[in-house]
PDB file of C-alpha atoms and ligand atoms in Angstrom:
ATOM      1  CA  MET U   2      16.729  -6.601  -8.289  1.00  0.00           C
ATOM      2  CA  ALA U   3      16.119  -5.477  -4.727  1.00  0.00           C
ATOM      3  CA  ALA U   4      13.883  -2.459  -4.386  1.00  0.00           C
ATOM      4  CA  GLU U   5      15.579   0.805  -3.523  1.00  0.00           C
ATOM      5  CA  VAL U   6      14.148   2.934  -0.727  1.00  0.00           C
ATOM      6  CA  LEU U   7      14.979   6.571  -0.069  1.00  0.00           C
ATOM      7  CA  VAL U   8      14.732   7.214   3.687  1.00  0.00           C
ATOM      8  CA  VAL U   9      14.100  10.870   4.528  1.00  0.00           C
ATOM      9  CA  GLU U  10      14.497  11.665   8.220  1.00  0.00           C
ATOM     10  CA  ASP U  11      16.532  14.332  10.014  1.00  0.00           C
ATOM     11  CA  GLU U  12      16.866  12.352  13.257  1.00  0.00           C
ATOM     12  CA  SER U  13      19.891  10.133  12.778  1.00  0.00           C
ATOM     13  CA  ASP U  14      18.812   7.495  15.335  1.00  0.00           C
ATOM     14  CA  ILE U  15      15.552   6.823  13.553  1.00  0.00           C
ATOM     15  CA  ARG U  16      17.136   7.066  10.110  1.00  0.00           C
ATOM     16  CA  ASN U  17      19.833   4.548  11.010  1.00  0.00           C
ATOM     17  CA  LEU U  18      17.324   2.191  12.591  1.00  0.00           C
ATOM     18  CA  ILE U  19      15.171   2.182   9.450  1.00  0.00           C
ATOM     19  CA  VAL U  20      18.170   1.657   7.180  1.00  0.00           C
ATOM     20  CA  LEU U  21      19.446  -1.172   9.370  1.00  0.00           C
ATOM     21  CA  HIS U  22      16.157  -3.045   9.205  1.00  0.00           C
ATOM     22  CA  LEU U  23      15.596  -2.401   5.509  1.00  0.00           C
ATOM     23  CA  ALA U  24      19.092  -3.618   4.659  1.00  0.00           C
ATOM     24  CA  ARG U  25      18.514  -6.726   6.736  1.00  0.00           C
ATOM     25  CA  GLU U  26      15.375  -7.424   4.684  1.00  0.00           C
ATOM     26  CA  GLY U  27      17.322  -7.078   1.460  1.00  0.00           C
ATOM     27  CA  PHE U  28      16.315  -3.564   0.408  1.00  0.00           C
ATOM     28  CA  ARG U  29      18.828  -1.125  -1.004  1.00  0.00           C
ATOM     29  CA  CYS U  30      18.782   2.199   0.834  1.00  0.00           C
ATOM     30  CA  ARG U  31      19.666   5.800   0.265  1.00  0.00           C
ATOM     31  CA  THR U  32      19.146   8.518   2.828  1.00  0.00           C
ATOM     32  CA  ALA U  33      18.383  12.212   2.978  1.00  0.00           C
ATOM     33  CA  LYS U  34      18.466  14.425   6.063  1.00  0.00           C
ATOM     34  CA  SER U  35      16.367  17.285   4.744  1.00  0.00           C
ATOM     35  CA  GLY U  36      13.573  18.119   2.348  1.00  0.00           C
ATOM     36  CA  PRO U  37      15.760  19.778  -0.316  1.00  0.00           C
ATOM     37  CA  GLU U  38      18.204  16.860  -0.175  1.00  0.00           C
ATOM     38  CA  ALA U  39      15.311  14.408  -0.568  1.00  0.00           C
ATOM     39  CA  LEU U  40      14.025  16.257  -3.649  1.00  0.00           C
ATOM     40  CA  ARG U  41      17.489  16.315  -5.194  1.00  0.00           C
ATOM     41  CA  GLU U  42      18.039  12.608  -4.532  1.00  0.00           C
ATOM     42  CA  ALA U  43      14.628  11.622  -5.867  1.00  0.00           C
ATOM     43  CA  ARG U  44      14.999  13.667  -9.056  1.00  0.00           C
ATOM     44  CA  THR U  45      18.553  12.555  -9.799  1.00  0.00           C
ATOM     45  CA  ALA U  46      17.772   8.851  -9.508  1.00  0.00           C
ATOM     46  CA  PRO U  47      14.141   8.033  -8.674  1.00  0.00           C
ATOM     47  CA  PRO U  48      13.989   5.322  -5.989  1.00  0.00           C
ATOM     48  CA  ASP U  49      11.303   2.605  -5.904  1.00  0.00           C
ATOM     49  CA  LEU U  50       9.767   4.099  -2.772  1.00  0.00           C
ATOM     50  CA  VAL U  51      10.250   7.024  -0.387  1.00  0.00           C
ATOM     51  CA  VAL U  52       9.873   6.778   3.386  1.00  0.00           C
ATOM     52  CA  LEU U  53       9.254  10.380   4.302  1.00  0.00           C
ATOM     53  CA  ASP U  54       9.166  11.864   7.781  1.00  0.00           C
ATOM     54  CA  LEU U  55       6.537  14.542   8.227  1.00  0.00           C
ATOM     55  CA  MET U  56       8.626  16.597  10.643  1.00  0.00           C
ATOM     56  CA  LEU U  57      11.665  17.939   8.820  1.00  0.00           C
ATOM     57  CA  PRO U  58      13.357  21.205   9.791  1.00  0.00           C
ATOM     58  CA  ASP U  59      13.498  23.238   6.592  1.00  0.00           C
ATOM     59  CA  LEU U  60      10.881  21.888   4.223  1.00  0.00           C
ATOM     60  CA  ASP U  61       8.323  19.674   5.928  1.00  0.00           C
ATOM     61  CA  GLY U  62       7.249  16.254   4.697  1.00  0.00           C
ATOM     62  CA  LEU U  63       3.934  17.443   3.294  1.00  0.00           C
ATOM     63  CA  GLU U  64       5.637  20.014   1.111  1.00  0.00           C
ATOM     64  CA  VAL U  65       8.233  17.469  -0.039  1.00  0.00           C
ATOM     65  CA  CYS U  66       5.389  15.076  -0.853  1.00  0.00           C
ATOM     66  CA  ARG U  67       3.544  17.759  -2.808  1.00  0.00           C
ATOM     67  CA  ARG U  68       6.656  18.675  -4.816  1.00  0.00           C
ATOM     68  CA  LEU U  69       7.468  15.044  -5.587  1.00  0.00           C
ATOM     69  CA  ARG U  70       3.913  14.564  -6.855  1.00  0.00           C
ATOM     70  CA  SER U  71       3.998  17.664  -9.049  1.00  0.00           C
ATOM     71  CA  ASP U  72       7.245  16.750 -10.820  1.00  0.00           C
ATOM     72  CA  THR U  73       6.786  14.257 -13.654  1.00  0.00           C
ATOM     73  CA  THR U  74      10.114  12.564 -12.862  1.00  0.00           C
ATOM     74  CA  THR U  75       8.985  11.704  -9.341  1.00  0.00           C
ATOM     75  CA  ALA U  76       5.180  11.859  -9.544  1.00  0.00           C
ATOM     76  CA  THR U  77       4.558   8.108  -9.422  1.00  0.00           C
ATOM     77  CA  ILE U  78       7.094   7.136  -6.744  1.00  0.00           C
ATOM     78  CA  PRO U  79       5.186   5.554  -3.845  1.00  0.00           C
ATOM     79  CA  ILE U  80       5.485   7.507  -0.595  1.00  0.00           C
ATOM     80  CA  ILE U  81       5.033   6.256   2.960  1.00  0.00           C
ATOM     81  CA  MET U  82       4.798   9.058   5.502  1.00  0.00           C
ATOM     82  CA  LEU U  83       6.045   8.817   9.062  1.00  0.00           C
ATOM     83  CA  THR U  84       3.878  10.876  11.349  1.00  0.00           C
ATOM     84  CA  ALA U  85       4.181  11.545  15.062  1.00  0.00           C
ATOM     85  CA  LYS U  86       0.493  12.110  15.671  1.00  0.00           C
ATOM     86  CA  ALA U  87      -2.458  10.008  14.627  1.00  0.00           C
ATOM     87  CA  ASP U  88      -4.513  13.155  14.021  1.00  0.00           C
ATOM     88  CA  GLU U  89      -2.173  14.166  11.198  1.00  0.00           C
ATOM     89  CA  VAL U  90      -3.102  11.064   9.295  1.00  0.00           C
ATOM     90  CA  ASP U  91      -6.106  12.528   7.499  1.00  0.00           C
ATOM     91  CA  ARG U  92      -4.008  15.306   6.000  1.00  0.00           C
ATOM     92  CA  VAL U  93      -1.194  12.966   5.083  1.00  0.00           C
ATOM     93  CA  VAL U  94      -3.229  10.472   3.119  1.00  0.00           C
ATOM     94  CA  GLY U  95      -5.586  13.131   1.800  1.00  0.00           C
ATOM     95  CA  LEU U  96      -5.925  13.139  -1.944  1.00  0.00           C
ATOM     96  CA  GLU U  97      -4.151  16.460  -2.362  1.00  0.00           C
ATOM     97  CA  MET U  98      -1.019  15.207  -0.631  1.00  0.00           C
ATOM     98  CA  GLY U  99      -1.100  11.797  -2.176  1.00  0.00           C
ATOM     99  CA  ALA U 100       0.997   9.742   0.212  1.00  0.00           C
ATOM    100  CA  ASP U 101       0.332   6.057  -0.449  1.00  0.00           C
ATOM    101  CA  ASP U 102       0.344   5.065   3.184  1.00  0.00           C
ATOM    102  CA  TYR U 103       1.518   6.218   6.592  1.00  0.00           C
ATOM    103  CA  VAL U 104       3.015   4.823   9.756  1.00  0.00           C
ATOM    104  CA  VAL U 105       2.514   6.517  13.103  1.00  0.00           C
ATOM    105  CA  LYS U 106       5.541   6.988  15.369  1.00  0.00           C
ATOM    106  CA  PRO U 107       6.653   5.194  17.413  1.00  0.00           C
ATOM    107  CA  PHE U 108       6.426   2.294  14.994  1.00  0.00           C
ATOM    108  CA  SER U 109       7.978  -1.142  14.901  1.00  0.00           C
ATOM    109  CA  PRO U 110      10.436  -1.732  12.047  1.00  0.00           C
ATOM    110  CA  LYS U 111       8.444  -4.870  11.261  1.00  0.00           C
ATOM    111  CA  GLU U 112       5.294  -2.825  10.726  1.00  0.00           C
ATOM    112  CA  LEU U 113       7.083  -0.316   8.497  1.00  0.00           C
ATOM    113  CA  ILE U 114       8.556  -3.095   6.379  1.00  0.00           C
ATOM    114  CA  ALA U 115       5.163  -4.765   5.995  1.00  0.00           C
ATOM    115  CA  ARG U 116       3.729  -1.438   4.781  1.00  0.00           C
ATOM    116  CA  ILE U 117       6.624  -0.952   2.372  1.00  0.00           C
ATOM    117  CA  ARG U 118       6.114  -4.408   0.906  1.00  0.00           C
ATOM    118  CA  ALA U 119       2.381  -3.867   0.528  1.00  0.00           C
ATOM    119  CA  VAL U 120       2.814  -0.474  -1.168  1.00  0.00           C
ATOM    120  CA  LEU U 121       5.499  -1.811  -3.505  1.00  0.00           C
ATOM    121  CA  ARG U 122       3.271  -4.719  -4.479  1.00  0.00           C
ATOM    122  CA  ARG U 123       0.469  -2.336  -5.369  1.00  0.00           C
ATOM    123  CA  ALA U 124       2.839   0.015  -7.178  1.00  0.00           C
ATOM    124  CA  ARG U 125       4.259  -2.707  -9.385  1.00  0.00           C
ATOM    125  CA  PRO U 126       1.347  -4.064 -11.366  1.00  0.00           C
ATOM    126  CA  ALA U 127       3.723  -4.325 -14.327  1.00  0.00           C
ATOM    127  CA  ALA U 128       5.301  -7.315 -12.608  1.00  0.00           C
ATOM    128  CA  ASP U 129       2.138  -9.227 -13.410  1.00  0.00           C
ATOM    129  CA  PRO U 130       0.334  -7.357 -16.155  1.00  0.00           C
ATOM    130  CA  ARG U 131      -1.927 -10.221 -17.157  1.00  0.00           C
ATOM    131  CA  VAL U 132      -5.604  -9.518 -17.203  1.00  0.00           C
ATOM    132  CA  LEU U 133      -7.246 -11.980 -14.820  1.00  0.00           C
ATOM    133  CA  ARG U 134     -10.479 -13.627 -15.928  1.00  0.00           C
ATOM    134  CA  ALA U 135     -12.870 -15.547 -13.747  1.00  0.00           C
ATOM    135  CA  GLY U 136     -16.348 -16.258 -15.048  1.00  0.00           C
ATOM    136  CA  PRO U 137     -17.889 -12.910 -16.051  1.00  0.00           C
ATOM    137  CA  ILE U 138     -15.242 -10.910 -14.154  1.00  0.00           C
ATOM    138  CA  THR U 139     -12.084  -9.433 -15.639  1.00  0.00           C
ATOM    139  CA  VAL U 140      -9.460  -7.717 -13.486  1.00  0.00           C
ATOM    140  CA  ASP U 141      -6.893  -5.586 -15.293  1.00  0.00           C
ATOM    141  CA  PRO U 142      -3.989  -4.840 -12.912  1.00  0.00           C
ATOM    142  CA  MET U 143      -2.300  -2.476 -15.384  1.00  0.00           C
ATOM    143  CA  ARG U 144      -5.312  -0.223 -15.839  1.00  0.00           C
ATOM    144  CA  HIS U 145      -6.784  -0.891 -12.417  1.00  0.00           C
ATOM    145  CA  GLN U 146     -10.084  -1.734 -14.074  1.00  0.00           C
ATOM    146  CA  VAL U 147     -12.704  -4.330 -13.318  1.00  0.00           C
ATOM    147  CA  HIS U 148     -15.446  -5.438 -15.689  1.00  0.00           C
ATOM    148  CA  VAL U 149     -18.375  -7.721 -15.012  1.00  0.00           C
ATOM    149  CA  GLY U 150     -19.966  -9.080 -18.158  1.00  0.00           C
ATOM    150  CA  GLY U 151     -18.264  -6.301 -20.127  1.00  0.00           C
ATOM    151  CA  THR U 152     -19.535  -3.485 -17.901  1.00  0.00           C
ATOM    152  CA  ALA U 153     -17.010  -1.438 -15.950  1.00  0.00           C
ATOM    153  CA  VAL U 154     -17.418  -1.509 -12.168  1.00  0.00           C
ATOM    154  CA  ALA U 155     -16.008   1.348 -10.082  1.00  0.00           C
ATOM    155  CA  LEU U 156     -14.083  -0.016  -7.107  1.00  0.00           C
ATOM    156  CA  THR U 157     -12.067   1.764  -4.438  1.00  0.00           C
ATOM    157  CA  PRO U 158      -8.328   0.916  -4.429  1.00  0.00           C
ATOM    158  CA  LYS U 159      -8.768  -1.415  -1.423  1.00  0.00           C
ATOM    159  CA  GLU U 160     -11.737  -3.178  -3.035  1.00  0.00           C
ATOM    160  CA  PHE U 161      -9.700  -3.587  -6.185  1.00  0.00           C
ATOM    161  CA  ASP U 162      -6.730  -5.074  -4.319  1.00  0.00           C
ATOM    162  CA  LEU U 163      -9.062  -7.373  -2.421  1.00  0.00           C
ATOM    163  CA  LEU U 164     -10.725  -8.631  -5.594  1.00  0.00           C
ATOM    164  CA  GLN U 165      -7.384  -9.082  -7.329  1.00  0.00           C
ATOM    165  CA  ALA U 166      -6.074 -11.157  -4.389  1.00  0.00           C
ATOM    166  CA  LEU U 167      -9.206 -13.324  -4.360  1.00  0.00           C
ATOM    167  CA  VAL U 168      -9.287 -13.876  -8.126  1.00  0.00           C
ATOM    168  CA  GLU U 169      -5.561 -14.644  -8.280  1.00  0.00           C
ATOM    169  CA  ALA U 170      -6.105 -17.329  -5.665  1.00  0.00           C
ATOM    170  CA  ALA U 171      -9.368 -18.562  -7.227  1.00  0.00           C
ATOM    171  CA  GLY U 172     -10.444 -21.859  -5.680  1.00  0.00           C
ATOM    172  CA  ARG U 173      -8.230 -21.413  -2.634  1.00  0.00           C
ATOM    173  CA  VAL U 174      -9.268 -20.048   0.748  1.00  0.00           C
ATOM    174  CA  LEU U 175      -7.589 -16.828   1.839  1.00  0.00           C
ATOM    175  CA  SER U 176      -7.614 -16.081   5.556  1.00  0.00           C
ATOM    176  CA  ARG U 177      -8.546 -12.649   6.877  1.00  0.00           C
ATOM    177  CA  GLU U 178      -4.993 -12.339   8.192  1.00  0.00           C
ATOM    178  CA  HIS U 179      -3.567 -12.978   4.744  1.00  0.00           C
ATOM    179  CA  LEU U 180      -5.888 -10.398   3.194  1.00  0.00           C
ATOM    180  CA  LEU U 181      -5.058  -7.844   5.907  1.00  0.00           C
ATOM    181  CA  GLU U 182      -1.368  -8.234   5.209  1.00  0.00           C
ATOM    182  CA  ARG U 183      -1.721  -8.216   1.454  1.00  0.00           C
ATOM    183  CA  VAL U 184      -4.236  -5.392   1.033  1.00  0.00           C
ATOM    184  CA  TRP U 185      -3.697  -3.277   4.158  1.00  0.00           C
ATOM    185  CA  GLY U 186      -0.132  -4.168   5.070  1.00  0.00           C
ATOM    186  CA  TYR U 187      -0.973  -5.220   8.618  1.00  0.00           C
ATOM    187  CA  THR U 188       1.140  -7.936  10.176  1.00  0.00           C
ATOM    188  CA  ARG U 189      -1.158  -8.532  13.128  1.00  0.00           C
ATOM    189  CA  GLY U 190      -4.883  -8.390  12.752  1.00  0.00           C
ATOM    190  CA  GLY U 191      -7.108  -7.869  15.740  1.00  0.00           C
ATOM    191  CA  GLU U 192     -10.879  -7.991  15.968  1.00  0.00           C
ATOM    192  CA  ILE U 193     -11.360  -4.531  14.439  1.00  0.00           C
ATOM    193  CA  GLU U 194      -9.007  -5.182  11.548  1.00  0.00           C
ATOM    194  CA  SER U 195     -10.719  -8.488  10.739  1.00  0.00           C
ATOM    195  CA  ARG U 196     -14.008  -6.662  10.582  1.00  0.00           C
ATOM    196  CA  THR U 197     -12.460  -4.222   8.112  1.00  0.00           C
ATOM    197  CA  VAL U 198     -11.963  -7.152   5.755  1.00  0.00           C
ATOM    198  CA  ASP U 199     -15.550  -8.299   6.246  1.00  0.00           C
ATOM    199  CA  VAL U 200     -16.911  -4.816   5.544  1.00  0.00           C
ATOM    200  CA  HIS U 201     -14.869  -4.469   2.361  1.00  0.00           C
ATOM    201  CA  VAL U 202     -15.869  -7.929   1.146  1.00  0.00           C
ATOM    202  CA  ARG U 203     -19.513  -7.042   1.711  1.00  0.00           C
ATOM    203  CA  ARG U 204     -19.196  -3.833  -0.330  1.00  0.00           C
ATOM    204  CA  LEU U 205     -17.239  -5.617  -3.027  1.00  0.00           C
ATOM    205  CA  ARG U 206     -19.909  -8.317  -3.325  1.00  0.00           C
ATOM    206  CA  ALA U 207     -22.622  -5.688  -3.628  1.00  0.00           C
ATOM    207  CA  LYS U 208     -20.765  -3.854  -6.390  1.00  0.00           C
ATOM    208  CA  LEU U 209     -20.185  -7.053  -8.365  1.00  0.00           C
ATOM    209  CA  GLY U 210     -23.909  -7.871  -8.441  1.00  0.00           C
ATOM    210  CA  ASP U 211     -24.704 -11.529  -9.147  1.00  0.00           C
ATOM    211  CA  ALA U 212     -21.016 -12.223  -9.737  1.00  0.00           C
ATOM    212  CA  GLY U 213     -20.426 -11.196  -6.116  1.00  0.00           C
ATOM    213  CA  ARG U 214     -21.859 -14.553  -5.030  1.00  0.00           C
ATOM    214  CA  ARG U 215     -18.651 -16.129  -6.262  1.00  0.00           C
ATOM    215  CA  ILE U 216     -16.941 -14.747  -3.176  1.00  0.00           C
ATOM    216  CA  THR U 217     -17.903 -17.263  -0.541  1.00  0.00           C
ATOM    217  CA  THR U 218     -17.400 -16.978   3.221  1.00  0.00           C
ATOM    218  CA  LEU U 219     -15.832 -19.852   5.090  1.00  0.00           C
ATOM    219  CA  LYS U 220     -16.923 -19.124   8.607  1.00  0.00           C
ATOM    220  CA  GLY U 221     -14.024 -18.587  10.977  1.00  0.00           C
ATOM    221  CA  VAL U 222     -11.530 -19.208   8.167  1.00  0.00           C
ATOM    222  CA  GLY U 223     -11.707 -16.604   5.453  1.00  0.00           C
ATOM    223  CA  TYR U 224     -12.903 -16.074   1.901  1.00  0.00           C
ATOM    224  CA  ARG U 225     -12.680 -17.951  -1.356  1.00  0.00           C
ATOM    225  CA  PHE U 226     -13.354 -16.916  -4.928  1.00  0.00           C
ATOM    226  CA  GLU U 227     -15.246 -19.684  -6.711  1.00  0.00           C
ATOM    227  CA  ASP U 228     -13.939 -20.180 -10.223  1.00  0.00           C
ATOM    228  CA  ASP U 229     -15.843 -22.037 -12.944  1.00  0.00           C
TER     229      ASP U 229
HETATM  230 CA1  LIG K 321      11.992  14.250  11.927  1.00  0.00          CA
END
């Protein structure tokens, strides 16, 4: 079934624009114009994801986010924050607030939808709960755990997603662009974004020890996980 998104935004132009584009992409939508309405909607029937504007008149987005996270009914619903200023980003994605991602206004609907898809994919490990095995590495999407030769390896969420993508596609080359879209939700990758992938791959390799050598670089193309 199509994922349901609760769009929380007091400005009707922006709200309608988001709903229009989400509906066109096959999402089901509900809307809320205020913080209290958003909390009511989310508690009554938890949506698959909340797009939450930071600037709301009565109860701001951060407070709505905090309350959603502290209520067991809504605690695990993924949240994407809309922020007007890039310098708010640190607060928004800070651990205490717990938004899953953010989009800075003005944004393109295409970018927002790419972020929504990426967050939903991460939030739905149950869709593919199989533990992946490749050589000495096991990746458990349900528990978000990685073991190498039976020893647990602590990865950041991005490193985990990156490894999962590579292991799932074992034997096939994944381009940087593909990895950027899948792990970071970017639709267009520039020079800086491509380097982000390289940096994360380097850290991931280091954490995996000898098994890290299974991630091979195909210069100018991307990365491949070498299966047995
Ligand atoms: Ca607003």
